[in-house]
Short mmCIF file of C-alpha atoms in Angstrom, two decimals:
data_model
loop_
_atom_site.label_atom_id
_atom_site.label_comp_id
_atom_site.label_asym_id
_atom_site.label_seq_id
_atom_site.Cartn_x
_atom_site.Cartn_y
_atom_site.Cartn_z
CA ALA E 1 0.05 -0.10 0.11
CA GLN E 2 1.03 3.40 -0.67
CA SER E 3 2.03 5.91 1.91
CA VAL E 4 4.03 9.10 2.46
CA THR E 5 6.16 10.20 5.54
CA GLN E 6 7.06 13.95 5.69
CA LEU E 7 9.89 14.40 8.44
CA GLY E 8 9.31 17.42 10.56
CA SER E 9 5.59 18.91 10.94
CA HIS E 10 7.27 22.21 11.18
CA VAL E 11 10.66 23.62 9.66
CA SER E 12 12.40 26.97 10.61
CA VAL E 13 15.09 28.55 8.17
CA SER E 14 16.49 31.98 7.64
CA GLU E 15 15.74 33.93 5.25
CA GLY E 16 18.43 33.22 2.31
CA ALA E 17 19.01 29.81 3.78
CA LEU E 18 18.62 26.83 2.02
CA VAL E 19 15.15 24.99 2.43
CA LEU E 20 15.17 21.30 2.64
CA LEU E 21 11.81 19.69 3.27
CA ARG E 22 12.08 15.54 3.49
CA CYS E 23 9.92 13.20 2.23
CA ASN E 24 10.00 9.34 1.99
CA TYR E 25 7.45 7.34 0.34
CA SER E 26 6.29 3.71 0.28
CA SER E 27 4.86 1.99 -2.97
CA SER E 28 4.79 -1.42 -4.53
CA VAL E 29 5.15 -0.10 -7.98
CA PRO E 30 7.31 2.68 -9.38
CA PRO E 31 5.12 5.85 -8.27
CA TYR E 32 4.23 9.33 -9.46
CA LEU E 33 5.24 11.87 -6.86
CA PHE E 34 3.99 15.21 -6.03
CA TRP E 35 4.86 18.47 -3.94
CA TYR E 36 1.98 20.76 -3.43
CA VAL E 37 1.95 23.97 -1.85
CA GLN E 38 -0.82 25.71 0.56
CA TYR E 39 -0.83 29.44 1.63
CA PRO E 40 -3.19 30.30 4.65
CA ASN E 41 -7.21 29.64 3.56
CA GLN E 42 -6.23 28.68 0.23
CA GLY E 43 -6.27 25.56 -1.72
CA LEU E 44 -3.20 23.52 -2.77
CA GLN E 45 -1.11 24.27 -5.76
CA LEU E 46 1.23 22.06 -7.50
CA LEU E 47 4.74 22.76 -7.08
CA LEU E 48 6.33 20.06 -9.19
CA LYS E 49 5.76 16.17 -10.20
CA TYR E 50 7.79 13.20 -10.70
CA THR E 51 6.43 10.96 -13.48
CA THR E 52 9.20 9.16 -15.33
CA GLY E 53 12.40 10.23 -16.81
CA ALA E 54 14.78 12.78 -15.21
CA THR E 55 15.09 12.10 -11.53
CA LEU E 56 15.54 15.86 -10.94
CA VAL E 57 12.52 17.75 -11.10
CA LYS E 58 12.19 21.48 -11.43
CA GLY E 59 9.15 23.49 -10.26
CA ILE E 60 7.64 26.75 -9.73
CA ASN E 61 9.08 29.48 -7.65
CA GLY E 62 12.49 27.86 -7.88
CA PHE E 63 11.73 24.87 -5.79
CA GLU E 64 13.22 21.36 -7.12
CA ALA E 65 12.99 17.73 -5.79
CA GLU E 66 15.10 14.73 -6.68
CA PHE E 67 13.57 11.15 -7.05
CA LYS E 68 15.91 8.76 -5.25
CA LYS E 69 14.62 5.16 -5.93
CA SER E 70 17.24 3.61 -3.73
CA GLU E 71 16.31 5.76 -0.45
CA THR E 72 12.67 5.74 -1.38
CA SER E 73 12.84 9.60 -0.80
CA PHE E 74 11.70 12.69 -2.84
CA HIS E 75 13.07 15.54 -0.73
CA LEU E 76 12.16 19.41 -1.70
CA THR E 77 14.73 21.96 -2.09
CA LYS E 78 15.31 25.37 -2.87
CA PRO E 79 18.90 27.10 -2.58
CA SER E 80 17.65 30.63 -1.09
CA ALA E 81 14.57 30.87 1.18
CA HIS E 82 12.36 34.02 0.62
CA MET E 83 9.75 35.53 3.09
CA SER E 84 7.15 34.59 0.48
CA ASP E 85 7.78 30.78 0.83
CA ALA E 86 6.26 30.64 4.37
CA ALA E 87 3.64 28.01 3.76
CA GLU E 88 2.54 24.52 4.29
CA TYR E 89 3.96 21.88 1.87
CA PHE E 90 2.51 18.42 1.14
CA CYS E 91 4.50 15.33 -0.30
CA ALA E 92 2.25 13.15 -2.22
CA VAL E 93 2.57 9.65 -4.03
CA SER E 94 0.35 7.67 -6.59
CA ASP E 95 0.50 4.65 -8.24
CA MET E 96 -3.03 4.63 -9.52
CA PRO E 97 -4.65 6.99 -12.10
CA ASP E 98 -7.19 7.85 -9.60
CA LYS E 99 -6.10 8.36 -6.02
CA ILE E 100 -3.15 10.31 -4.76
CA ILE E 101 -2.13 9.91 -1.09
CA PHE E 102 -0.83 12.85 1.02
CA GLY E 103 1.64 13.28 3.83
CA LYS E 104 0.49 15.24 6.86
CA GLY E 105 2.52 18.14 5.59
CA THR E 106 5.43 20.44 6.72
CA ARG E 107 4.76 24.10 7.90
CA LEU E 108 7.61 26.04 6.44
CA HIS E 109 8.69 29.26 8.70
CA ILE E 110 11.05 31.61 7.39
CA LEU E 111 13.21 33.83 9.55
CA PRO E 112 14.21 37.36 8.94
CA SER N 1 -6.56 23.98 -17.84
CA GLN N 2 -9.08 23.06 -15.28
CA THR N 3 -10.45 25.67 -12.74
CA ILE N 4 -12.72 24.52 -9.72
CA HIS N 5 -15.10 26.65 -8.14
CA GLN N 6 -16.03 26.03 -4.33
CA TRP N 7 -18.68 28.14 -2.52
CA PRO N 8 -19.11 29.63 0.34
CA ALA N 9 -15.50 30.34 1.24
CA THR N 10 -16.44 30.60 4.77
CA LEU N 11 -19.46 29.00 6.62
CA VAL N 12 -20.82 28.85 10.64
CA GLN N 13 -23.51 26.50 11.36
CA PRO N 14 -24.96 25.49 14.66
CA VAL N 15 -24.71 22.17 15.62
CA GLY N 16 -27.56 19.87 14.42
CA SER N 17 -28.32 22.24 11.19
CA PRO N 18 -27.89 20.59 7.56
CA LEU N 19 -24.95 21.27 5.33
CA SER N 20 -24.66 21.62 1.36
CA LEU N 21 -20.94 22.47 -0.18
CA GLU N 22 -20.99 22.52 -3.86
CA CYS N 23 -18.00 22.25 -6.28
CA THR N 24 -18.05 22.76 -10.37
CA VAL N 25 -15.05 22.10 -12.55
CA GLU N 26 -14.56 24.01 -15.68
CA GLY N 27 -12.24 23.13 -18.54
CA THR N 28 -12.66 19.67 -18.60
CA SER N 29 -14.92 16.77 -19.02
CA ASN N 30 -15.49 13.50 -17.13
CA PRO N 31 -13.20 14.39 -14.21
CA ASN N 32 -12.60 12.31 -11.25
CA LEU N 33 -13.71 14.36 -8.29
CA TYR N 34 -12.55 14.38 -4.67
CA TRP N 35 -13.78 15.89 -1.41
CA TYR N 36 -11.06 16.13 1.06
CA ARG N 37 -11.13 17.68 4.97
CA GLN N 38 -8.25 19.37 6.49
CA ALA N 39 -8.18 19.29 10.28
CA ALA N 40 -5.94 21.25 12.22
CA GLY N 41 -2.44 19.15 12.43
CA ARG N 42 -4.08 16.31 10.90
CA GLY N 43 -3.35 16.88 7.22
CA LEU N 44 -5.69 15.86 4.32
CA GLN N 45 -8.30 13.29 4.73
CA LEU N 46 -9.92 12.18 1.68
CA LEU N 47 -13.60 11.71 2.42
CA PHE N 48 -15.24 10.50 -0.94
CA TYR N 49 -14.20 10.37 -4.65
CA SER N 50 -16.25 9.97 -7.77
CA VAL N 51 -15.32 8.72 -11.04
CA GLY N 52 -18.61 9.66 -12.52
CA ILE N 53 -22.02 10.76 -12.57
CA GLY N 54 -23.80 9.11 -9.81
CA GLN N 55 -20.91 6.85 -8.82
CA ILE N 56 -19.63 7.94 -5.29
CA SER N 57 -16.85 5.99 -3.04
CA SER N 58 -16.65 6.68 0.78
CA GLU N 59 -13.18 6.44 2.29
CA VAL N 60 -14.20 7.24 5.90
CA PRO N 61 -17.63 6.41 7.49
CA GLN N 62 -19.03 9.62 9.08
CA ASN N 63 -21.57 12.08 9.47
CA LEU N 64 -21.32 13.03 5.82
CA SER N 65 -22.66 12.24 2.27
CA ALA N 66 -21.67 13.23 -1.37
CA SER N 67 -23.54 13.33 -4.81
CA ARG N 68 -22.54 13.92 -8.17
CA PRO N 69 -25.88 15.02 -10.24
CA GLN N 70 -23.86 16.27 -13.00
CA ASP N 71 -20.69 15.39 -14.66
CA ARG N 72 -18.74 18.55 -13.25
CA GLN N 73 -20.77 18.98 -10.13
CA PHE N 74 -19.96 17.57 -6.63
CA ILE N 75 -21.87 18.08 -3.69
CA LEU N 76 -20.98 17.57 -0.05
CA SER N 77 -24.01 17.24 2.28
CA SER N 78 -24.80 16.41 5.94
CA LYS N 79 -28.15 16.23 7.48
CA LYS N 80 -27.07 16.96 11.03
CA LEU N 81 -23.77 18.51 11.60
CA LEU N 82 -21.46 17.54 14.66
CA LEU N 83 -18.92 19.97 16.33
CA SER N 84 -16.27 17.38 14.85
CA ASP N 85 -17.17 18.28 11.08
CA SER N 86 -15.64 21.63 11.59
CA GLY N 87 -12.55 21.77 9.06
CA PHE N 88 -11.40 23.09 5.87
CA TYR N 89 -13.14 21.41 3.11
CA LEU N 90 -11.30 21.15 -0.51
CA CYS N 91 -12.58 19.93 -3.58
CA ALA N 92 -10.40 18.48 -6.34
CA SER N 93 -10.23 17.20 -9.65
CA ASN N 94 -8.06 15.27 -11.93
CA ARG N 95 -8.82 14.27 -15.49
CA VAL N 96 -8.94 10.35 -16.07
CA ALA N 97 -5.48 8.87 -16.79
CA ASN N 98 -3.92 12.23 -15.90
CA TYR N 99 -1.93 12.27 -12.79
CA GLY N 100 -2.34 15.23 -10.30
CA TYR N 101 -5.00 17.10 -8.78
CA THR N 102 -6.38 20.72 -9.24
CA PHE N 103 -7.72 21.92 -6.02
CA GLY N 104 -10.31 24.53 -5.24
CA SER N 105 -9.86 27.11 -2.83
CA GLY N 106 -11.64 25.55 0.25
CA THR N 107 -14.71 26.12 2.46
CA ARG N 108 -13.72 27.06 5.98
CA LEU N 109 -16.59 25.14 8.02
CA THR N 110 -16.93 26.16 11.75
CA VAL N 111 -19.71 24.06 13.37
CA VAL N 112 -20.68 25.93 16.62
#
């Protein structure tokens, strides 16, 4: 069965510092992997997704994630944090075309 | 591209009152449709999904029900709200055989 584990429900980084949000997944077949961002009182917006091909995926707002099959990981990174990056981030996995399983989310705080 | 409309944006209802939340989709036909609930600190909980008109799958037994009277309309209902029904309700859509969801902007429900 699919599952997603996001390490750390809250992560704080200084403005300009590296952002690293961790995600590990479990899937019985090659998965499709996603990162979504949610700003307060809004819906979720797709940041990036991995389907097949290149394992380093670039998304919007300068974020990228790398699919590492051997580590069953799909960590999200951004070289330099901005105040506007403060939000909640969800990792998700799908190995079926009609259902996606979400992690519990990581709230990212940016320190001035 | 798809657009999902959800209303109302916020709702305060007394315990025991009925509920009807509506979600409509533009820009696609025959989508899979989903209702999620997001409670504080508990991530995204899939409540219902539908692969077609009149076809509803319930993920979690509860006080809520869903209906899909038209291809691009998905309704979440309750006959009598409980305090525990409070939360942020999100509608999502994906095109059949296309991975990744589009989300609506959500409805904040407070049961008092």
